[in-house]
Coordinates of C-alpha atoms in Angstrom, one line a residue:
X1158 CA 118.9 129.0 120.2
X1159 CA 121.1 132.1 119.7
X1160 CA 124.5 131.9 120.8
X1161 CA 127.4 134.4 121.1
X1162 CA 130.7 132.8 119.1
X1163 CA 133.1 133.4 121.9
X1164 CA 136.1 133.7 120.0
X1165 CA 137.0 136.9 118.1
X1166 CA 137.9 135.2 114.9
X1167 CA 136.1 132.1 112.9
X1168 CA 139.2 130.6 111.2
X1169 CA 138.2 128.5 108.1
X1170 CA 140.6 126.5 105.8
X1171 CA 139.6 124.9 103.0
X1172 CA 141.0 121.1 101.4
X1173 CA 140.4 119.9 97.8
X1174 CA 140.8 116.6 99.0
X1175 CA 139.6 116.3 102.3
X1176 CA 137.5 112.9 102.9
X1177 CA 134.9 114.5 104.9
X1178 CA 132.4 117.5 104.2
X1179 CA 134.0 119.8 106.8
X1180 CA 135.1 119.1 110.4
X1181 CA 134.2 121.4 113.8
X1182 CA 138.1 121.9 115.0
X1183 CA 137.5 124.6 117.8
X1184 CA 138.6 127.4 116.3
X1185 CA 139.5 126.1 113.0
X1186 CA 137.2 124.7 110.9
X1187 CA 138.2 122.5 108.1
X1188 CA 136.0 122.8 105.0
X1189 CA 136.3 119.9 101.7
X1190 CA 136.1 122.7 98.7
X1191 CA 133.3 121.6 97.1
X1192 CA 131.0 122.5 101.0
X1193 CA 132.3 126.2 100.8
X1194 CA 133.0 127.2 97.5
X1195 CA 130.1 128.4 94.9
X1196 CA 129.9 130.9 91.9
X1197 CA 126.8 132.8 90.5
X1198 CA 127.7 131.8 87.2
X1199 CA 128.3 128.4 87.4
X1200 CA 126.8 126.9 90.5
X1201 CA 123.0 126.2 90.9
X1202 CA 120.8 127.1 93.8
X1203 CA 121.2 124.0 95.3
X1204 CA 124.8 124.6 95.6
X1205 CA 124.6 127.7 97.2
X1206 CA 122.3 126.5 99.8
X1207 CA 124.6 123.4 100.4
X1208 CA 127.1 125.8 101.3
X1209 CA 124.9 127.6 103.3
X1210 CA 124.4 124.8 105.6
X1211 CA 127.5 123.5 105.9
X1212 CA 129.0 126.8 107.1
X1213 CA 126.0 127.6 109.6
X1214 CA 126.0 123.0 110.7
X1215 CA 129.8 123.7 111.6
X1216 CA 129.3 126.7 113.2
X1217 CA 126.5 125.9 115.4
X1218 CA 129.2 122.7 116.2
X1219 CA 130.8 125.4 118.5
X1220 CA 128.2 125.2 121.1
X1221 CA 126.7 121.7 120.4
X1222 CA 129.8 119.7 119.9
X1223 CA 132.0 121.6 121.6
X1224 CA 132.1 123.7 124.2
X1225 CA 129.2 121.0 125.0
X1226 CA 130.8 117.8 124.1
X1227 CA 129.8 113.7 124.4
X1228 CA 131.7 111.8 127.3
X1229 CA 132.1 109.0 124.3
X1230 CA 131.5 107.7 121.3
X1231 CA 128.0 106.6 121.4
X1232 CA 126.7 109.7 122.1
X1233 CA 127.6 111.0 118.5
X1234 CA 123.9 111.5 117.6
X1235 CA 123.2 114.3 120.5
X1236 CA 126.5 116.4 118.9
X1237 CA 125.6 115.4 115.4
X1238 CA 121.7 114.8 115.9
X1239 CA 121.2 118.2 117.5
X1240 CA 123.5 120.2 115.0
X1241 CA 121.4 118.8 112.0
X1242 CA 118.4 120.4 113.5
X1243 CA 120.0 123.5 114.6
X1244 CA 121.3 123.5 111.3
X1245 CA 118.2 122.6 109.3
X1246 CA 116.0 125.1 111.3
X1247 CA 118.6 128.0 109.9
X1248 CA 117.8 126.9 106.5
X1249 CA 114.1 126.7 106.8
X1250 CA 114.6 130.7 108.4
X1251 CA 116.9 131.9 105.5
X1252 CA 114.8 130.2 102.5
X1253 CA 111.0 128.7 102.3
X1254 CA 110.3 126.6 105.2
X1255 CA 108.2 124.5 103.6
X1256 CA 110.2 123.9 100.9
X1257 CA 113.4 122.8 103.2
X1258 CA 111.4 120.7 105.3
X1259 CA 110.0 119.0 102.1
X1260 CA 113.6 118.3 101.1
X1261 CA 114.7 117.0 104.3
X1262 CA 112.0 114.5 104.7
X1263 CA 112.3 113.5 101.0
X1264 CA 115.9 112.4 101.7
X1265 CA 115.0 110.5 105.1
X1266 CA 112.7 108.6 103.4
X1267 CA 114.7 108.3 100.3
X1268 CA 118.4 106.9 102.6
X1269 CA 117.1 106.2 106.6
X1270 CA 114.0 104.4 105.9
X1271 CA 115.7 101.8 103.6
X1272 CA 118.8 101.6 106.3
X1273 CA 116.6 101.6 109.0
X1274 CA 114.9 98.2 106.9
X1275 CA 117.9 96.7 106.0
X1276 CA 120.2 94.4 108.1
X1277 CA 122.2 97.3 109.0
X1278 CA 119.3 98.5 111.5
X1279 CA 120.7 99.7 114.3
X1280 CA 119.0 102.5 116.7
X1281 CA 120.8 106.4 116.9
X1282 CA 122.9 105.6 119.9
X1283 CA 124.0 101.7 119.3
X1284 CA 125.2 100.3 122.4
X1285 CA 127.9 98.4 120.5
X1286 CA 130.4 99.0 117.1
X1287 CA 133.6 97.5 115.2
X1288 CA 134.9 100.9 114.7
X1289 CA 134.0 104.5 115.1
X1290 CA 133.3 105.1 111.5
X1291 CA 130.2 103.1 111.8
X1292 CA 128.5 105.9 114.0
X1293 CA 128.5 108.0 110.9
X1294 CA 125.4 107.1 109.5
X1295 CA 121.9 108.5 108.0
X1296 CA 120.4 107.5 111.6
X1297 CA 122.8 109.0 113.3
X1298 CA 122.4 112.2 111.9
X1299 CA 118.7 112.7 109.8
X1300 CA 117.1 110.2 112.5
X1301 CA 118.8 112.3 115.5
X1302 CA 117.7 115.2 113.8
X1303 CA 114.3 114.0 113.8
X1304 CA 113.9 112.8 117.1
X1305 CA 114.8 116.3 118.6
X1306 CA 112.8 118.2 116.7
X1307 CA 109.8 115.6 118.2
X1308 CA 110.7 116.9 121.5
X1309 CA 110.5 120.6 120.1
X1310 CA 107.3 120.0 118.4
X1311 CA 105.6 118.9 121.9
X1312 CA 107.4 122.0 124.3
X1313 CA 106.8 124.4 121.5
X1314 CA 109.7 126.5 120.0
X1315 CA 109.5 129.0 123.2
X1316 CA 109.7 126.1 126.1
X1317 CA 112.4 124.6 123.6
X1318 CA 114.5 127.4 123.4
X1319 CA 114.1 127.8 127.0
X1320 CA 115.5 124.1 127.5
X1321 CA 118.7 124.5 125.1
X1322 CA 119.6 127.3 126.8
X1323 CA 119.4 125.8 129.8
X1324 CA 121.4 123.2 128.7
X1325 CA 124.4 125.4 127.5
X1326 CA 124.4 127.0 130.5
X1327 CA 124.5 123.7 132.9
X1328 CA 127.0 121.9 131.0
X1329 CA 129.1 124.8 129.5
X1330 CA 132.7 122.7 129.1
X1331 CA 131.5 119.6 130.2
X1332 CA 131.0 116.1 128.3
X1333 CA 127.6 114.8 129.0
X1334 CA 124.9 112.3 127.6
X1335 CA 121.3 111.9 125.6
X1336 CA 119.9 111.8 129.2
X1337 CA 122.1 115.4 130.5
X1338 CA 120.2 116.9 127.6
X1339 CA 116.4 115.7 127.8
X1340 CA 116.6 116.5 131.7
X1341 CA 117.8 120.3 131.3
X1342 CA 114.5 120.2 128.5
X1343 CA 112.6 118.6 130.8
X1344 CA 114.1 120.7 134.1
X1345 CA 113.4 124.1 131.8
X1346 CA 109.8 123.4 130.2
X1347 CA 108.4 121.0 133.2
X1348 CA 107.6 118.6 130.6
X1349 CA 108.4 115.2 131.4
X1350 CA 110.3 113.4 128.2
X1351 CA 111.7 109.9 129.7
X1352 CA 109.7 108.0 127.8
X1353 CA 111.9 109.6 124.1
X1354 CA 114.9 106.7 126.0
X1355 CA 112.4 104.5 123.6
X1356 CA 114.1 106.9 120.9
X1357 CA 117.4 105.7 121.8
X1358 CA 117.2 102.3 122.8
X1359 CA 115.1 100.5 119.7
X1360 CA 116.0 100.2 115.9
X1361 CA 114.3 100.7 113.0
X1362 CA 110.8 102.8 111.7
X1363 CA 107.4 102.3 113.7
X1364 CA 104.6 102.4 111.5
X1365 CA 101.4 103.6 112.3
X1366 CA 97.5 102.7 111.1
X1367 CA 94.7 104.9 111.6
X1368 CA 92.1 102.3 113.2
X1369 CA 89.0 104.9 112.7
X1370 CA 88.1 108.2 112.1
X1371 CA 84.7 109.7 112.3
X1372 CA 82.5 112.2 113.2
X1373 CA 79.7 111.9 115.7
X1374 CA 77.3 114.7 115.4
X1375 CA 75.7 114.2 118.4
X1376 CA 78.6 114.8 120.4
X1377 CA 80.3 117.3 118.3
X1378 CA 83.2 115.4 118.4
X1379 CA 85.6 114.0 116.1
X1380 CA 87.3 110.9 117.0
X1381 CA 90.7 109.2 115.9
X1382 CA 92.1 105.9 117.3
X1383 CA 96.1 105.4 116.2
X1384 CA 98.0 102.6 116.5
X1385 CA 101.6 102.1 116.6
X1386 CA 103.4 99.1 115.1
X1387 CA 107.0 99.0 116.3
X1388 CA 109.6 96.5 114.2
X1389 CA 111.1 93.8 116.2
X1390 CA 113.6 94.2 118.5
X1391 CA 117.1 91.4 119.1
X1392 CA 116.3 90.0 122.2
X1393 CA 114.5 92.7 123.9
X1394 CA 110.8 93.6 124.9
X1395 CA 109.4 96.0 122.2
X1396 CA 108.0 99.7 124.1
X1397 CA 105.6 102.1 122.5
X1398 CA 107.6 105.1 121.3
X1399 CA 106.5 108.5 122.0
X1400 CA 105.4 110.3 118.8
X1401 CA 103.4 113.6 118.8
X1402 CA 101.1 113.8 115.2
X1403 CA 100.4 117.5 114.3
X1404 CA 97.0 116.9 112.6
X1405 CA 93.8 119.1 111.8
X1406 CA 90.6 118.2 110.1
X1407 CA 89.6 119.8 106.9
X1408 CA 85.9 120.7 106.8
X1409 CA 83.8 118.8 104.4
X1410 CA 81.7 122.1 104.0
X1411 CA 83.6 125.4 104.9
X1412 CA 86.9 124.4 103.6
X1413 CA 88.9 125.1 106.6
X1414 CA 91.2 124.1 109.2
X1415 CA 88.5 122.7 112.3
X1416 CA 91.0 122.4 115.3
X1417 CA 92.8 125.7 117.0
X1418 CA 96.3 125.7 116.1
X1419 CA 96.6 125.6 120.5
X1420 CA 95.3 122.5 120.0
X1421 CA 96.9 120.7 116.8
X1422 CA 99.2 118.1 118.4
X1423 CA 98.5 114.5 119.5
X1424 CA 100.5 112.8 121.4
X1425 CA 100.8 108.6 121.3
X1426 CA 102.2 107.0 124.0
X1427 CA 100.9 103.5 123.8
X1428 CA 100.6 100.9 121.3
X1429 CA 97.1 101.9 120.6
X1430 CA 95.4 105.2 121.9
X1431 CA 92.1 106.6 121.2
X1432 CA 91.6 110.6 120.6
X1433 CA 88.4 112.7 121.3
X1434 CA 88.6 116.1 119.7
X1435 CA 85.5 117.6 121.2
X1436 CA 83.9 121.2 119.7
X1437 CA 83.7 119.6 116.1
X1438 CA 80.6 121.3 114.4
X1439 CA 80.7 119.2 111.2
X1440 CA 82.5 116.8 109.5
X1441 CA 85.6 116.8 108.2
X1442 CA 88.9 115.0 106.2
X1443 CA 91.6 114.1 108.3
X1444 CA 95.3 116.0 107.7
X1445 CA 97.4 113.4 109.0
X1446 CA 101.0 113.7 110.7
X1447 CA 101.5 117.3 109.1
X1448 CA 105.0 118.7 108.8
X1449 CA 106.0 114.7 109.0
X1450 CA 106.2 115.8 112.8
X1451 CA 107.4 112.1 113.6
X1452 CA 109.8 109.7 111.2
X1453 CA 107.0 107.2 111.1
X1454 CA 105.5 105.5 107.6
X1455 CA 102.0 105.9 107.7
X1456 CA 99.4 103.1 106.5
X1457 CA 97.2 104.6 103.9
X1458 CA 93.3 105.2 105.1
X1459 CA 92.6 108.2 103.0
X1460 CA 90.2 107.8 100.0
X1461 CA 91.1 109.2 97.0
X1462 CA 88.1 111.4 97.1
X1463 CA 89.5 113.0 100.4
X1464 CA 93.4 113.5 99.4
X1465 CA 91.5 115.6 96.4
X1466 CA 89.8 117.7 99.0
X1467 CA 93.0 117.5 101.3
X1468 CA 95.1 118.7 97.9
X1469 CA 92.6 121.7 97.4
X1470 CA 91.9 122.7 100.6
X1471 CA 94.2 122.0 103.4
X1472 CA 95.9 125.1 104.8
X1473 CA 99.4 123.4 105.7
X1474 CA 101.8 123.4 102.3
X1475 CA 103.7 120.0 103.4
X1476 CA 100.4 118.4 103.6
X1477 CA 99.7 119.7 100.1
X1478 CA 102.3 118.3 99.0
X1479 CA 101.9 115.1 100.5
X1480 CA 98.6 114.9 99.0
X1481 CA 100.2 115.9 95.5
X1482 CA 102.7 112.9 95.8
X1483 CA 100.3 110.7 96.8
X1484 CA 97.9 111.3 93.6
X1485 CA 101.4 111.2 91.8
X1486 CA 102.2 107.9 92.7
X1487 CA 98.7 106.5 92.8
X1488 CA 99.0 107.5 88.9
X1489 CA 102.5 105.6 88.3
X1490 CA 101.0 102.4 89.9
X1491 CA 97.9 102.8 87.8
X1492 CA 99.9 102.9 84.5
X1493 CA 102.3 100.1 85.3
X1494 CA 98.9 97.6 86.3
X1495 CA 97.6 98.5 82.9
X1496 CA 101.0 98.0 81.3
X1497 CA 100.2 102.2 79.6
X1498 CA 103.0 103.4 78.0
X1499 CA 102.8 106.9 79.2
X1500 CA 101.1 108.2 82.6
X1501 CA 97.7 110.3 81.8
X1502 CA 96.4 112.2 84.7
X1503 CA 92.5 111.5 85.3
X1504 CA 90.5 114.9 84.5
X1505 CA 90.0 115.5 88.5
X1506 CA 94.0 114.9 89.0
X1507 CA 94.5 118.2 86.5
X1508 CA 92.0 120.7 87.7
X1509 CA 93.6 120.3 91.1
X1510 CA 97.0 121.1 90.1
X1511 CA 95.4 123.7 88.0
X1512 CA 94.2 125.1 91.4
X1513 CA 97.2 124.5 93.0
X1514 CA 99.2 126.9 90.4
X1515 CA 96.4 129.3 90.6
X1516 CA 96.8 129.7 94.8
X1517 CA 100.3 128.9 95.6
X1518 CA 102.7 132.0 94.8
X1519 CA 106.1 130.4 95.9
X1520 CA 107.5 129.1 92.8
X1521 CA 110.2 126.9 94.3
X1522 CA 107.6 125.1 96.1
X1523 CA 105.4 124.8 93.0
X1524 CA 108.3 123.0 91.4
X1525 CA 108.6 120.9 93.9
X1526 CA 104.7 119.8 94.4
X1527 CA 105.0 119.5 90.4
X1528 CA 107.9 117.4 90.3
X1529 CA 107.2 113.2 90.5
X1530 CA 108.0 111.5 93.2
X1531 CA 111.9 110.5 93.8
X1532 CA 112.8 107.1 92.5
X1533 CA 113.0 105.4 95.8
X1534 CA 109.7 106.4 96.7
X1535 CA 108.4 105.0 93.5
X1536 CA 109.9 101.7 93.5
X1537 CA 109.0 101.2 97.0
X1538 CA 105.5 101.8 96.3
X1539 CA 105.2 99.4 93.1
X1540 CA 106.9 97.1 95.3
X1541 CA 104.5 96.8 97.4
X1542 CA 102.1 96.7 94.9
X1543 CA 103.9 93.4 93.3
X1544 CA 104.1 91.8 96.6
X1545 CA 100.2 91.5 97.3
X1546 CA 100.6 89.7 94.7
X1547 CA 103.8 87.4 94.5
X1548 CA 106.8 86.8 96.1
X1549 CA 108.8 85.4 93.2
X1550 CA 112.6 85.3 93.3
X1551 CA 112.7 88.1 90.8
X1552 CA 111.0 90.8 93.4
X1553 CA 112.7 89.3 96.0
X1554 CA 115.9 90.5 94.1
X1555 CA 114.6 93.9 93.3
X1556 CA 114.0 94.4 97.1
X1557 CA 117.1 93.2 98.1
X1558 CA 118.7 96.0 96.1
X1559 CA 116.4 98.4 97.2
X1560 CA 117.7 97.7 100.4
X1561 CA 113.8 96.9 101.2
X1562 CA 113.3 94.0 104.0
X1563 CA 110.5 91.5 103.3

């Protein structure tokens, strides 16, 4: 997704009380101070890399924004959607990737999920609005985001790359759609992606249950049957969205990745699909949805036995992660049923992280794994902890500001 900057000068002014971050003006970019300005001796590393992807989000705006721009409004999420990806994929180049991709699902989770739960629901290209401010939302951008990167996780970054610039090229000057820019993906890779419309059309987060899992040795197969839940729709028929789930299995006995990397990427299409992933020699723990390749919760299915094996032994770093936040917040919910005043990690909790420390050399992502999960997470999960077991008004009222639907 290269692209020549077709003017011979990048002209940037900067406002110490502009109401936005920064804004794309061809030619002219506008920039609040606090998006562009940072010092080595007084700003942290988050800072810097703030700045970092502002400057490269309202660059890459001169291509998808605006020599490609929307023919109105509603299309905000393909100018605003597809610049968040370009933007976040710069950022996972120019630091850890991991690391970045941890941080932008960490704050989906933490901001989209509860909008996408909360009366304000809406899907990233609402058909209707009171005013043009309301487009400017978490979905908009971090949900846009997510749903392109879907469609680059199932062409592959070569067939993707091959589609965008497609895309450029065709519509170079003119205003277009969602659909303009799925067909040139679809016109460049041969892929067929209609079905992402679903994408566009519904509102709020599917969930998805993993219905079994197992092994059968006598077929040297491993096989997974997913189900999607999709939330209600106003007035309209629900449709199964398309979501690919990068996954592997974890032998039980060699420690290692199972599946080819060729072959890593389901793809769900109906409410309920079953998998057969054939050549399996032995068992196995599943990695589930790695890389959060789809903005989809998850019902939990793993024991705790298996996220230990997943946290020692799985080869993807996200999913490491995962596994650590999991144990982490298994831990908090432990403590507050047995009223503890102080969280104490079970003896096979430790000796993973001690294995963890021992393996993993990037030391921003070993802060990271080490660090408790964010607030949101945490009272969501205790939540929904208190509610198996009571609705009272009191949790209804801690939900409510939560911005958490019951």
């Amino acid at each position: 997704m290269h692209r020549i900057y077709d003017l011979d000068r990048f002209g940037i002014v900067c406002i110490e009380d502009f109401n936005a971050g920064a804004m794309e003006n061809k030619g002219l970019t506008t920039y609040n101070v606090s998006c562009i300005l940072a010092h080595k001796d007084s700003s942290t590393d988050g800072r810097f890399k703030h700045v970092n992807s502002v400057i490269g989000h309202e660059y890459f705006h001169n291509w998808s924004g605006n020599r490609v721009t929307l023919r109105d409004w509603f299309e905000i999420t393909l100018k605003e959607g597809f610049t968040n990806l370009r933007e976040q994929l710069f950022s996972e180049h120019c630091y850890s990737e991991t690391v970045e991709r941890i941080s932008e699902v960490n704050f989906l989770k933490s901001y989209q999920f509860p909008e996408d739960s909360s009366p304000l629901a809406h899907s990233i290209r609402p058909e209707t609005i009171e005013s043009v401010d309301n487009l400017y939302t978490v979905t908009v951008y971090e949900k846009g985001a997510e749903v392109i990167r879907m469609m680059k996780t199932i062409l592959g970054d070569e067939l993707f790359v091959k589609g965008t610039d497609h895309y450029f090229s065709k519509f170079d000057g003119k205003a277009v759609t969602s659909e303009d820019f799925r067909e040139a993906l679809s016109e460049a890779s041969g892929i067929d992606l209609s079905q992402f419309r679903v994408w566009y059309e519904q509102k709020g987060t599917p969930s998805l249950e993993v219905v079994k899992n197992y092994y059968c040795k006598e077929k040297n197969a491993y096989i997974i049957v997913v189900k999607q839940i999709v939330p209600e729709q106003d007035n309209e028929k629900k449709m199964p969205y398309p979501i690919p789930i990068k996954f592997n299995l974890v032998g039980v006995e060699s420690k290692k990745d199972l599946v080819p990397k060729s072959e890593e990427i389901l793809l769900l299409k109906d409410f309920e699909q079953e998998f057969v992933i054939k050549g399996i020699n032995e068992n196995g723990v599943l990695s589930f949805l790695r890389d959060f390749s789809a903005p989809v919760s998850v019902k939990d299915f793993l024991s705790k036995e298996e996220i230990l094996h997943l946290f020692k032994y799985d080869s993807n770093l996200y999913q490491k992660w995962e596994a650590v936040q999991r144990v982490f917040r298994d831990e908090i919910i432990r403590a507050y049923k047995s009223k503890a005043k102080q969280v104490t990690l079970e003896e096979d909790t430790k000796k993973c992280l001690e294995c963890l420390v021992d393996t993993v050399d990037d030391y921003e992502y070993l802060a990271m794994a080490l660090s408790l999960p964010t607030f949101q997470m945490r009272i969501r999960r205790v939540l929904t902890e208190m509610l198996e077991q009571t609705l009272s008004p009191g949790v209804r009222e801690i939900a409510a500001s939560c911005q958490i639907k019951l």
